[in-house]
Coordinates of C-alpha atoms in Angstrom, one line a residue:
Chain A
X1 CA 21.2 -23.3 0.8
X2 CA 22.8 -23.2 4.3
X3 CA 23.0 -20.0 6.1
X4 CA 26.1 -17.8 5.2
X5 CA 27.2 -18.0 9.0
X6 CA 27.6 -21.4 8.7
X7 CA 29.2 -22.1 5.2
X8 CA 30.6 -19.7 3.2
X9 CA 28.4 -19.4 -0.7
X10 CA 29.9 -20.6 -3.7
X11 CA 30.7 -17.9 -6.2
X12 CA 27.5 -16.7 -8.1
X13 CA 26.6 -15.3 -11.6
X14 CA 26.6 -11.5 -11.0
X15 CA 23.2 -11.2 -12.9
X16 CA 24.2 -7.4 -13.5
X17 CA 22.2 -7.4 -17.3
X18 CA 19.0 -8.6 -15.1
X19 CA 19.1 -5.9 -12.5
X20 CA 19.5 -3.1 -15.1
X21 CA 17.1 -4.7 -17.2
X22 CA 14.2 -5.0 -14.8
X23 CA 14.8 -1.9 -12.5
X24 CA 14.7 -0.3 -16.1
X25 CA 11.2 -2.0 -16.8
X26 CA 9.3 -0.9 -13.7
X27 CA 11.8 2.6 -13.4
X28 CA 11.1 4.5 -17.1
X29 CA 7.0 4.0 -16.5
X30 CA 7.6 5.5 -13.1
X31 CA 9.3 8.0 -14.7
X32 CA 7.0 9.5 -16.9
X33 CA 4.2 8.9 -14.4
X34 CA 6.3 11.2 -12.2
X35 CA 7.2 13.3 -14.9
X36 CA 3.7 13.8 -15.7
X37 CA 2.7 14.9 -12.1
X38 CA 5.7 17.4 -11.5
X39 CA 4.5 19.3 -14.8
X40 CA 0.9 19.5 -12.9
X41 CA 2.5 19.7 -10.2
X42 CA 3.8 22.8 -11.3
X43 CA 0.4 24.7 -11.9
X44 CA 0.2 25.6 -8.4
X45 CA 3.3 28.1 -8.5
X46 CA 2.8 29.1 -12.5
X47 CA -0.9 30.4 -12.3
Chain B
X1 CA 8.4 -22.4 12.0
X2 CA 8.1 -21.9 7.9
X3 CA 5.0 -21.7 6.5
X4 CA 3.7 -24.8 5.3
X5 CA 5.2 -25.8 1.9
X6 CA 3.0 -26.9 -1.3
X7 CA 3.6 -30.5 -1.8
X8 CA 3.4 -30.2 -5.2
X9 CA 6.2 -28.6 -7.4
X10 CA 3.9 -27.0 -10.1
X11 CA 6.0 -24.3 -11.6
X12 CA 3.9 -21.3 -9.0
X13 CA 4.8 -23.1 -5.6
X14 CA 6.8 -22.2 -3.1
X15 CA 9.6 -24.5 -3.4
X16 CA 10.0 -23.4 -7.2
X17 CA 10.8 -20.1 -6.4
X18 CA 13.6 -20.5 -3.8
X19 CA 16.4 -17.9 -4.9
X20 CA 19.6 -19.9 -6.0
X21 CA 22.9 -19.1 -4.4
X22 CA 24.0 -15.8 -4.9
X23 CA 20.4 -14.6 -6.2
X24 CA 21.0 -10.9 -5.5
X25 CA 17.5 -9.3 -3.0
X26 CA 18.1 -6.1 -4.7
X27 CA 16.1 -8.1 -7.7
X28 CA 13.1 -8.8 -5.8
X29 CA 11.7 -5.0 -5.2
X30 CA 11.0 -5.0 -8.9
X31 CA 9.2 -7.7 -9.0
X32 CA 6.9 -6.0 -6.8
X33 CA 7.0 -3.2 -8.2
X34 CA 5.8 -4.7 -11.6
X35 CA 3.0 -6.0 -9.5
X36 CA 2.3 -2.6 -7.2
X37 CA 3.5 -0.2 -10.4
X38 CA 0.1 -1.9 -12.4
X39 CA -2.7 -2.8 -9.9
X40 CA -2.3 1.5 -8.7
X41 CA -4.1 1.7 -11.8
X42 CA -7.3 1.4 -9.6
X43 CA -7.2 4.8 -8.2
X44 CA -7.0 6.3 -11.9
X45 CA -10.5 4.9 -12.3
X46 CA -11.9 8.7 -12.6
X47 CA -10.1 9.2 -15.9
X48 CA -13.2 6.1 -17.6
X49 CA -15.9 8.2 -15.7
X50 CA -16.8 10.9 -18.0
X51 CA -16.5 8.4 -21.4
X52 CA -18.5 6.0 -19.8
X53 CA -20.9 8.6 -18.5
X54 CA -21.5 9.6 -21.9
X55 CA -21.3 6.4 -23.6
X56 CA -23.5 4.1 -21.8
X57 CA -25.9 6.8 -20.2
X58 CA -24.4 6.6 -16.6
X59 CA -25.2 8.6 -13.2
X60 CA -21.7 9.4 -11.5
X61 CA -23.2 7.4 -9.1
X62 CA -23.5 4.3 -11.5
X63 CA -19.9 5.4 -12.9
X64 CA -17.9 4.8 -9.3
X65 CA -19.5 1.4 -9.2
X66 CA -16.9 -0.6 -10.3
X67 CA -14.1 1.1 -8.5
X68 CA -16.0 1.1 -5.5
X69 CA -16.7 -2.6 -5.7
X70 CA -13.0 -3.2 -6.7
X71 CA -12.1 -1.9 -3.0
X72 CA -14.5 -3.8 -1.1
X73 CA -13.1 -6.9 -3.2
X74 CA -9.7 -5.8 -2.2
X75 CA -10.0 -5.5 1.4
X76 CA -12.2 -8.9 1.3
X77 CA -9.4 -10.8 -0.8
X78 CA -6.6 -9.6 1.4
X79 CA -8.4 -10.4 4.1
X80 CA -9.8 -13.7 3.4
X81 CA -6.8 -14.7 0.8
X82 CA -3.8 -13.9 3.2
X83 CA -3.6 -17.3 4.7
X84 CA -3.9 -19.0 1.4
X85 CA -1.3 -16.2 -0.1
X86 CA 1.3 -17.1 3.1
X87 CA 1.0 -21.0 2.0
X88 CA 1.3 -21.0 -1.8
X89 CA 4.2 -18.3 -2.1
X90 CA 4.3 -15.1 -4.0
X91 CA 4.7 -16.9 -7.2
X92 CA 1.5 -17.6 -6.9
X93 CA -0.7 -15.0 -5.8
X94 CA 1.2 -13.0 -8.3
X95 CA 0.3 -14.9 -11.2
X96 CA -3.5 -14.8 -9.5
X97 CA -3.4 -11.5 -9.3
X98 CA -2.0 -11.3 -13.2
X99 CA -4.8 -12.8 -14.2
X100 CA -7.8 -11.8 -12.0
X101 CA -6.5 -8.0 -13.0
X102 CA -6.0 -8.7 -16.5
X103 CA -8.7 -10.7 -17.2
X104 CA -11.1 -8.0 -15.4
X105 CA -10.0 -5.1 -18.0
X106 CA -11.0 -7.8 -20.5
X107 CA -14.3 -8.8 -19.3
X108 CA -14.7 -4.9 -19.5
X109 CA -14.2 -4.6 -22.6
X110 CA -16.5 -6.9 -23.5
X111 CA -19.0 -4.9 -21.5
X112 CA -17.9 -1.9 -22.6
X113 CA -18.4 -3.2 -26.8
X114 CA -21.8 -4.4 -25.9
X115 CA -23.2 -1.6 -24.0
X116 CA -23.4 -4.2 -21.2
X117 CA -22.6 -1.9 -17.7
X118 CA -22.9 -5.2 -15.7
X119 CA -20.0 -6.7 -17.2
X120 CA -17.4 -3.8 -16.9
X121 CA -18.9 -3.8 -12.9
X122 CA -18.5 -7.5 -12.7
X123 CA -14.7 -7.7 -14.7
X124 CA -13.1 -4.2 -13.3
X125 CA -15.2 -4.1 -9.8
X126 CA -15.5 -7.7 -8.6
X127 CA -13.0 -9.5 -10.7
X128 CA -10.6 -7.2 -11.2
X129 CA -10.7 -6.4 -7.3
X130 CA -9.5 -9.6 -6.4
X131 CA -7.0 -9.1 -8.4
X132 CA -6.0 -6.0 -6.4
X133 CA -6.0 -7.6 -2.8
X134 CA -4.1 -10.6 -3.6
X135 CA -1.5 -8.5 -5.6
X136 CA -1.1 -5.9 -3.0
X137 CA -0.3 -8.6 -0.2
X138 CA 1.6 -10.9 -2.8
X139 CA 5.4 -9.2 -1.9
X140 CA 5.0 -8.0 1.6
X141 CA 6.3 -11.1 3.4
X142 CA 8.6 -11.8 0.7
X143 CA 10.2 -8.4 0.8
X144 CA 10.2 -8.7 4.8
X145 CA 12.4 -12.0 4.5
X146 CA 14.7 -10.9 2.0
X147 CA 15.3 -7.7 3.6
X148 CA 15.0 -8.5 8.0
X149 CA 17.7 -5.8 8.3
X150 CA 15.3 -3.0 6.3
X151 CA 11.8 -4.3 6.5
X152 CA 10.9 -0.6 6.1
X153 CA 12.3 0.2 3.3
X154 CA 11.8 -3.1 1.2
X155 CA 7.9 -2.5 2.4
X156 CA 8.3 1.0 1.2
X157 CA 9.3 0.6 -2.4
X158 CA 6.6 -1.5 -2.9
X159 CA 3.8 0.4 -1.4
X160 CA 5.4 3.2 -3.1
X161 CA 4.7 1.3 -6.0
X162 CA 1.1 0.9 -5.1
X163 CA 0.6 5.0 -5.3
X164 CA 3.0 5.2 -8.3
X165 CA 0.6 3.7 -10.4
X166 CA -1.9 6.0 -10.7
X167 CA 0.8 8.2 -11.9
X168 CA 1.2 5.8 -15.2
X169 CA -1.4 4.6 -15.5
X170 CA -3.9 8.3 -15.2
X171 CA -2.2 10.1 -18.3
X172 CA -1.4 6.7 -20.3
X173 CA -5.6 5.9 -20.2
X174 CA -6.0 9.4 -21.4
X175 CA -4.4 9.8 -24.0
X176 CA -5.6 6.4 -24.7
X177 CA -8.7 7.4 -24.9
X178 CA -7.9 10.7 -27.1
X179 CA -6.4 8.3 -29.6
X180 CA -9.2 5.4 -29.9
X181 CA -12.3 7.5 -28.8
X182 CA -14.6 8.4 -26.2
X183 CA -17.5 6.4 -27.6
X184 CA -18.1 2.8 -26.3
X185 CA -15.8 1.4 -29.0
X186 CA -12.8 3.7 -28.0
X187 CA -13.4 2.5 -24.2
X188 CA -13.8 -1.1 -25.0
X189 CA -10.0 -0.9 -27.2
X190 CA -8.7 1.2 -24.4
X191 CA -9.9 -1.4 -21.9
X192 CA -8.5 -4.3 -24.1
X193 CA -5.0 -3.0 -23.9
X194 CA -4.9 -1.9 -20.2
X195 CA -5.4 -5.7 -19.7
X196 CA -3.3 -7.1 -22.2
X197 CA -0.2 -4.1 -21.5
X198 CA -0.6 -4.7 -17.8
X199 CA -0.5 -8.8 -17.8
X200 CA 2.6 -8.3 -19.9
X201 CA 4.1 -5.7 -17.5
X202 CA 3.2 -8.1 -14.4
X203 CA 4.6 -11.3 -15.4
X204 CA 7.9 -10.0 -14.9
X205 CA 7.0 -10.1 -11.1
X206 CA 5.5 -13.7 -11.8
X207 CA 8.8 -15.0 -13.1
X208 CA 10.5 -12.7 -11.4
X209 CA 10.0 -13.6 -7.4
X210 CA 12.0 -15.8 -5.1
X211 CA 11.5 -16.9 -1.9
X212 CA 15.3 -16.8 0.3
X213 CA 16.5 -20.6 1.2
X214 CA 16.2 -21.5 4.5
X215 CA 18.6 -19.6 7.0
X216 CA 19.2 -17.1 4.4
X217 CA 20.8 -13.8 5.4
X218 CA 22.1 -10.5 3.9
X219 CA 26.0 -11.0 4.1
X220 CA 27.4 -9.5 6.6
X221 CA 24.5 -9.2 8.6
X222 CA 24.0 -10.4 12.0
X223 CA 21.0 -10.2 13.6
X224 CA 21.1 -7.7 16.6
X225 CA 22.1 -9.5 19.8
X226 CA 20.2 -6.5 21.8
X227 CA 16.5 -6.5 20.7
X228 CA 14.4 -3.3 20.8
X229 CA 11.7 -3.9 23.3
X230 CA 8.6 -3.8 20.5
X231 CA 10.9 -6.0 17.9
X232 CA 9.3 -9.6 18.9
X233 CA 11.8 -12.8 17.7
X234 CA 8.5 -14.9 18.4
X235 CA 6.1 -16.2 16.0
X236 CA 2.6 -15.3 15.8
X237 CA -0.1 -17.2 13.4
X238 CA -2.8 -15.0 11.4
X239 CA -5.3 -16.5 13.8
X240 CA -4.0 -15.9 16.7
X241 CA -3.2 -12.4 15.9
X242 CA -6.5 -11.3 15.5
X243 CA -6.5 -12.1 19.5
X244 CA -4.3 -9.8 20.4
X245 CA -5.2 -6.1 21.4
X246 CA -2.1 -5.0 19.8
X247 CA -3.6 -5.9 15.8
X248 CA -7.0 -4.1 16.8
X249 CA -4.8 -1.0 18.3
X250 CA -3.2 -1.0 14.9
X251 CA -6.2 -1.7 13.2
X252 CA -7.3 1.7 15.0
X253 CA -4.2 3.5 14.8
X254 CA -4.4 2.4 10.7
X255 CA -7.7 2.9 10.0
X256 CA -8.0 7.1 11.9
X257 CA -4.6 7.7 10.3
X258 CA -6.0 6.7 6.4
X259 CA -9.2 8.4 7.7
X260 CA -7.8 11.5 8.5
X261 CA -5.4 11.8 5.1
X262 CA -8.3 11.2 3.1
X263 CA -10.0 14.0 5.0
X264 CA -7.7 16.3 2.5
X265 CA -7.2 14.0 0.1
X266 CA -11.2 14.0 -1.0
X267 CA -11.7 17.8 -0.8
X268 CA -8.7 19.1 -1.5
X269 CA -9.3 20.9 -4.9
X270 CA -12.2 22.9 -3.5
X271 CA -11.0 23.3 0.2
X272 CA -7.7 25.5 -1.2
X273 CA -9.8 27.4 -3.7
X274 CA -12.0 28.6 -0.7
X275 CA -10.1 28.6 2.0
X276 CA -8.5 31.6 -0.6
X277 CA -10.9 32.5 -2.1
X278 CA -11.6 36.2 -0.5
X279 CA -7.7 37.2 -0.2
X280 CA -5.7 39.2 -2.3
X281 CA -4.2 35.5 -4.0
X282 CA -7.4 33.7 -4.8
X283 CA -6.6 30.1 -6.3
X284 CA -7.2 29.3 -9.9
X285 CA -9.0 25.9 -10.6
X286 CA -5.7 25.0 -12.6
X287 CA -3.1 25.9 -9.4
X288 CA -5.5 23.6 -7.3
X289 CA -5.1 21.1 -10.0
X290 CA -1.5 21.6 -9.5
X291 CA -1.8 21.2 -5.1
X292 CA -3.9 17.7 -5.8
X293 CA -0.9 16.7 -8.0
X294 CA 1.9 17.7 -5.3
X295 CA -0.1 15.8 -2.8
X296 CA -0.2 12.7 -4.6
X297 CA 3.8 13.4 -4.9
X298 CA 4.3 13.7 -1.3
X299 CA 1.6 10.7 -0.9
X300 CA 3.9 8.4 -2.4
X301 CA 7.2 9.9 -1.2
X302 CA 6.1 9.7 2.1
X303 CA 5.7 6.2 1.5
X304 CA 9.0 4.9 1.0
X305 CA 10.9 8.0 2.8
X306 CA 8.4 7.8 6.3
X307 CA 9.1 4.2 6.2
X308 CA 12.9 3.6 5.9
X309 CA 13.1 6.1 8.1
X310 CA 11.1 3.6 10.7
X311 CA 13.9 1.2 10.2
X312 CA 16.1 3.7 11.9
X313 CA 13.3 5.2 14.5
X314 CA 11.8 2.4 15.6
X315 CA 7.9 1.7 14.6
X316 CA 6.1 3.4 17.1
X317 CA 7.9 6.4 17.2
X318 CA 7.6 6.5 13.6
X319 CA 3.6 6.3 14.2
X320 CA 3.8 8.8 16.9
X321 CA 5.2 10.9 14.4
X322 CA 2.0 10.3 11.8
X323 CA -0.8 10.7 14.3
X324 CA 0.6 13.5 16.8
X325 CA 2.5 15.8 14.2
X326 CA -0.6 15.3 12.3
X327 CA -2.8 16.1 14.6
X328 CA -0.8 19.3 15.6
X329 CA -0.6 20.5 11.5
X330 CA -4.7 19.7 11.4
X331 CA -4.6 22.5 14.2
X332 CA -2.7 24.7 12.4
X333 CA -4.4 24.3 9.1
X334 CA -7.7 25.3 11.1
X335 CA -6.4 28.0 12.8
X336 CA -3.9 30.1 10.8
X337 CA -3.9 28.1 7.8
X338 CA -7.3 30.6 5.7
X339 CA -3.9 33.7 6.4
X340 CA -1.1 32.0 4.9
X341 CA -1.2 29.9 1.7
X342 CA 2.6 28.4 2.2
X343 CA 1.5 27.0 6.0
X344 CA -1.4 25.6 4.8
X345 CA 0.0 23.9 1.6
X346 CA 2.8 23.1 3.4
X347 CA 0.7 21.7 6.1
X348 CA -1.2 19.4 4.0
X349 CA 1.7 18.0 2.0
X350 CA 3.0 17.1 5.5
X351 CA -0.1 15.5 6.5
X352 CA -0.3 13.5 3.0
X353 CA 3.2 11.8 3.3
X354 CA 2.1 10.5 7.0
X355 CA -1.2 9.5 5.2
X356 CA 1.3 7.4 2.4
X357 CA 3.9 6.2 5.4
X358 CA 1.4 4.8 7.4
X359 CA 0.0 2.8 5.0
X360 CA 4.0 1.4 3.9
X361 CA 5.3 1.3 7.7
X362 CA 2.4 -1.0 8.6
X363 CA 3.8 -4.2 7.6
X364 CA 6.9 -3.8 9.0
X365 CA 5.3 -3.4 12.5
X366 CA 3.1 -5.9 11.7
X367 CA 6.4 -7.9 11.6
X368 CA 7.7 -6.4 14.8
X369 CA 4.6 -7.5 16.5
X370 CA 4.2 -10.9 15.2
X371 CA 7.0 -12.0 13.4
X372 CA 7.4 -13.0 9.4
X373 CA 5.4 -16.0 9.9
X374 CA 1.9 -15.0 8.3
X375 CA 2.7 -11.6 8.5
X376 CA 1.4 -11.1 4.8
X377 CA -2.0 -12.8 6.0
X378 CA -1.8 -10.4 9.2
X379 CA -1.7 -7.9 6.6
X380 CA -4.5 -9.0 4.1
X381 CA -6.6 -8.8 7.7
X382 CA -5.4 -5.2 8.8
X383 CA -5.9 -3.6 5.1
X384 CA -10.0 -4.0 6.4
X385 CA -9.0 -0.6 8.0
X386 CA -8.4 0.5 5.2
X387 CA -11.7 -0.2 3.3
X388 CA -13.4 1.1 6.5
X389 CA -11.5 4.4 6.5
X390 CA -12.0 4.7 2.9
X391 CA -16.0 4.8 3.7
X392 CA -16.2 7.0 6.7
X393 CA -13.3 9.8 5.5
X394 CA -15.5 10.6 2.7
X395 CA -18.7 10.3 4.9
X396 CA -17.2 12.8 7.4
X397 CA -15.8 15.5 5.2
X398 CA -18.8 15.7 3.3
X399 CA -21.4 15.3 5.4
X400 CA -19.7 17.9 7.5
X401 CA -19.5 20.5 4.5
X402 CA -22.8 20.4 3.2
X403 CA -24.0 20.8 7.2
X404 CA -21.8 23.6 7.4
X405 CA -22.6 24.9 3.7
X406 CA -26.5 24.7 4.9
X407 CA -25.4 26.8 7.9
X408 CA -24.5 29.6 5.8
X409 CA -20.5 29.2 6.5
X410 CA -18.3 30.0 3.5
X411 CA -14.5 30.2 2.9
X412 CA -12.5 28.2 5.4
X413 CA -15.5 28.3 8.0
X414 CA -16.8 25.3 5.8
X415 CA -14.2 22.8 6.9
X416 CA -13.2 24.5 10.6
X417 CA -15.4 21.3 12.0
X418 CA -14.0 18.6 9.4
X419 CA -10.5 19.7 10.5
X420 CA -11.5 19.7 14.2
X421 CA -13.0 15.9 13.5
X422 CA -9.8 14.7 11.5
X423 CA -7.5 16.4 14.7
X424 CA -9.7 14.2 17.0
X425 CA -9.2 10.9 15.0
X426 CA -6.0 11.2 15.0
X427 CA -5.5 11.7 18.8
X428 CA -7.4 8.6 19.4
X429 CA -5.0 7.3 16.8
X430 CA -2.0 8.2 18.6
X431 CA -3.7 7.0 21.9
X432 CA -4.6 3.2 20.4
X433 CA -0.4 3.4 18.9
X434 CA 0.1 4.0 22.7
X435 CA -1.5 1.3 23.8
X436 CA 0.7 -1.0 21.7
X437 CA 2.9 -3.8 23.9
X438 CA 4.7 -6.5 22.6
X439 CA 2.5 -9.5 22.5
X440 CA 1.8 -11.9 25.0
X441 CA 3.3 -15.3 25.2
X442 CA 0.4 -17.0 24.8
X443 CA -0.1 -15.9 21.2
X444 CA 3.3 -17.1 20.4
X445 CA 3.9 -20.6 18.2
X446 CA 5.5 -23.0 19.7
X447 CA 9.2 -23.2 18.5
X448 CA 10.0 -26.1 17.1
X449 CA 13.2 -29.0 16.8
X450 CA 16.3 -26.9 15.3
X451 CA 14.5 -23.6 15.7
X452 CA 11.8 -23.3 13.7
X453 CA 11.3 -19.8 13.0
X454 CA 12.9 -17.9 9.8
X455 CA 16.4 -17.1 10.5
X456 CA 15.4 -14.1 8.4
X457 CA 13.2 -12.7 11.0
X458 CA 15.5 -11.9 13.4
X459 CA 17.8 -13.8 15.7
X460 CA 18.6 -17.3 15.7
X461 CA 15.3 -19.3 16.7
X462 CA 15.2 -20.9 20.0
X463 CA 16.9 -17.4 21.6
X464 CA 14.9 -15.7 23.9
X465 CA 12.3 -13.0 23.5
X466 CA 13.0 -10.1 25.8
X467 CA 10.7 -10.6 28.0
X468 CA 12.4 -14.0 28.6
X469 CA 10.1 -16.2 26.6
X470 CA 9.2 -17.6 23.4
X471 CA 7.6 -20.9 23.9
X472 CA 3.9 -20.9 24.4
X473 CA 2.8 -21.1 28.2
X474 CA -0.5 -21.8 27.5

């Protein structure tokens, strides 16, 4: 591919379904991983 | 310059994984994320101590074995695979690491079924470890080239990632373990579906990852025209970095700043019960259950946060930041911080996310220093800091509070000295991230016909450093 200064891209498959789809399989594990800590998390104010 | 292509064109090299035309980079952070996201798992090791304790007849001693080992492994692999790592692509170390990590849960298994201690040590510590240092370094130049306007940031999410994981992975293994068993049996399933979940879950980085074309750039971005004076637009090789003072002043400034987080990280559960323990709020063992947990979240939000903000800040401010604010909230902690509970949380959290940002913001200075050109190799070789600091944090703060316990001191008296020694380590820190110059001419590669270096790292190749220079007067 040439360097977009120098020629201007041809016009490219948006690939929106992929983005979702695999920011949503490393996002919801993070998710409950982080959900998990904020309810320990939480221990120190409760008790 | 590039870094030397594979000749071959198996389906892991290089030259397979150059992004087509219009390939958005916003795709490549999960790919290391997949990879970061599952080899965190490592620091959830604790949660196969007590069932493997009881099951096979272990000391805790004998229990940290394999974790231990699989951090010695990862320093050595980053170190001694960087090169390698830079020359075949991320493809490639990715699907290495995929199955050096999935392969050691396996092997474990095995080990764990027949009572054989050896072969969890050998798959999870040794095997699985190499898995862990070629992942970690797999993305890092990648990320770099596909994001030379926000190295920081790119960097960030996947280090991020790297912390994250011990978020997943600590309650998934438990409840794991509730629902196949605590006996060698229940291990031995648990460890057979860490590996086979995880080399599922990391071959979406494998297939995943692409490399930018040559010349690529974000559109609409133009590399500055006025450098800052530490952003280098020379090359440096792996080799040659190493003889530069400015990698062993970040090796240093790394290794007293991981050091000094640890320094809270590895007592903190008993430091806040006693540094409250005869005032009017004493600290349940639950609520300090509940202050390791927020420091882990800060851990990994100072991660991505501390470093995009470096984008913005510049590198060396951002480190100045790390090592003298840390330094000054170490003071505080040991002075004022056994009277008020919300400084000395407060405190810590602080001095948890510089811990987590120095580890993410490295690369990126890394870059800044020596250019993209085996910056993930320069990595591999400054992450021995990290094994080193990983030693002597532990060796400091507890060395320091049995003296101190021997000497009769209770309450926050027991850690005064530790605090004192974590203050100092992170002055000489900040001193070494003084220290810090852009790097000689004489390190730098020779550019080449065309101008060899990555477009991606910075302005066109063939343009001068600031200093005036880029071609090697030696």
């Amino acid at each position: 591919m040439a360097p977009s200064s120098a020629s201007p891209e041809p016009a490219a498959p948006r690939r929106t379904w992929l983005a979702v789809l695999v920011w949503l399989w490393v996002g919801l594990p993070f998710a409950y991983g982080l959900y998990e800590l904020v309810l320990k998390a939480t221990q120190l104010f409760t008790d | 310059m590039r870094s030397p292509q594979v000749p071959d064109g198996g389906l892991l090299s290089r030259s397979r994984t150059v992004a087509p035309a219009g390939w958005s980079r916003w795709l490549v952070p999960p790919a290391a994320l997949s990879v970061h996201l599952s080899i965190g798992q490592a620091y959830a090791w604790s949660v196969f101590k007590p069932p493997l304790e009881k099951a096979l007849g272990l000391s805790g001693t004998a229990s940290a074995l394999p974790f231990q080992l699989a951090i010695v492994m990862l320093g050595l692999s980053a170190a001694f695979g960087g090169t390698l790592v830079e020359r075949k692509g991320p493809r490639w170390a990715m699907a290495v690491s995929l199955l050096c990590f999935a392969s050691g849960f396996l092997l474990s298994a095995l080990g764990a079924a027949t009572e054989q201690f050896w072969l969890i040590v050998l798959g999870y510590g040794f095997v699985g470890g190499i898995g862990l240092g070629i992942g970690y370094i797999s993305p890092v130049s990648t990320l770099i080239k596909w994001f030379p306007d926000r190295p920081g940031l790119a960097t960030g999410i996947a280090i991020m990632g790297f912390g994250g994981g011990a978020l997943i992975a600590s309650p998934w293994s438990s409840q794991m373990l509730e629902s196949f068993g605590a006996d060698s049996a229940g291990i031995a399933t648990a460890f057979l579906m860490h590996g086979l979940a995880y080399a599922v879950f990391m071959a979406l980085g494998v297939l995943l990852v692409r490399v930018p074309a040559d010349g690529w750039r974000p559109p609409g971005w133009t590399p500055p025209t006025e450098q800052r004076a530490m952003v280098s637009t020379a090359q440096v090789s792996a080799r040659n970095a190493l003889r530069t003072p400015q990698f062993w002043c970040l090796w240093v400034v790394l290794c007293m700043n991981v050091t000094a987080g640890i320094g809270i990280l590895e007592k903190a559960a008993p430091m806040i019960r006693d540094f409250f323990a005869d005032t009017s709020t004493p600290v349940s063992v639950s609520a300090a259950a509940g202050f390791v947990a927020l420091l882990s979240l800060t851990n990994m939000g100072g991660r991505l946060v501390w470093s995009a903000t470096s984008d913005a800040i510049g590198r060396k401010n951002m480190y100045r930041v790390y090592l003298g604010v840390g330094a000054l909230l170490y003071l505080l902690i040991a002075t004022t911080g056994g009277s008020s509970k919300p400084v000395f949380v407060l405190s810590a959290l602080a001095i948890l996310s510089f811990y987590g940002g120095g580890f993410s913001t490295a690369p990126a200075y890394l870059k800044d220093l020596f250019g993209t050109f085996q910056v993930g190799a320069i990595h591999g070789r400054l992450l021995t800091a990290w094994s080193t600091a990983g030693v002597l944090g532990p060796l400091i703060v507890n060395r320091v509070a049995d003296s101190q316990e021997a000497a009769g001191r209770s309450g926050p008296g027991l850690y005064s000295l530790s605090l004192y020694i974590m203050m100092g380590l992170l002055v000489v820190g900040f001193v070494a991230n003084e220290c810090i110059r852009p790097v000689h001419p004489r390190f730098h590669e020779p550019a080449t016909e065309g101008g060899a270096a990555d477009a991606s790292a910075g302005p066109a190749n063939g343009t001068e450093a600031p200093d005036g220079s880029q071609q090697r007067l030696a």
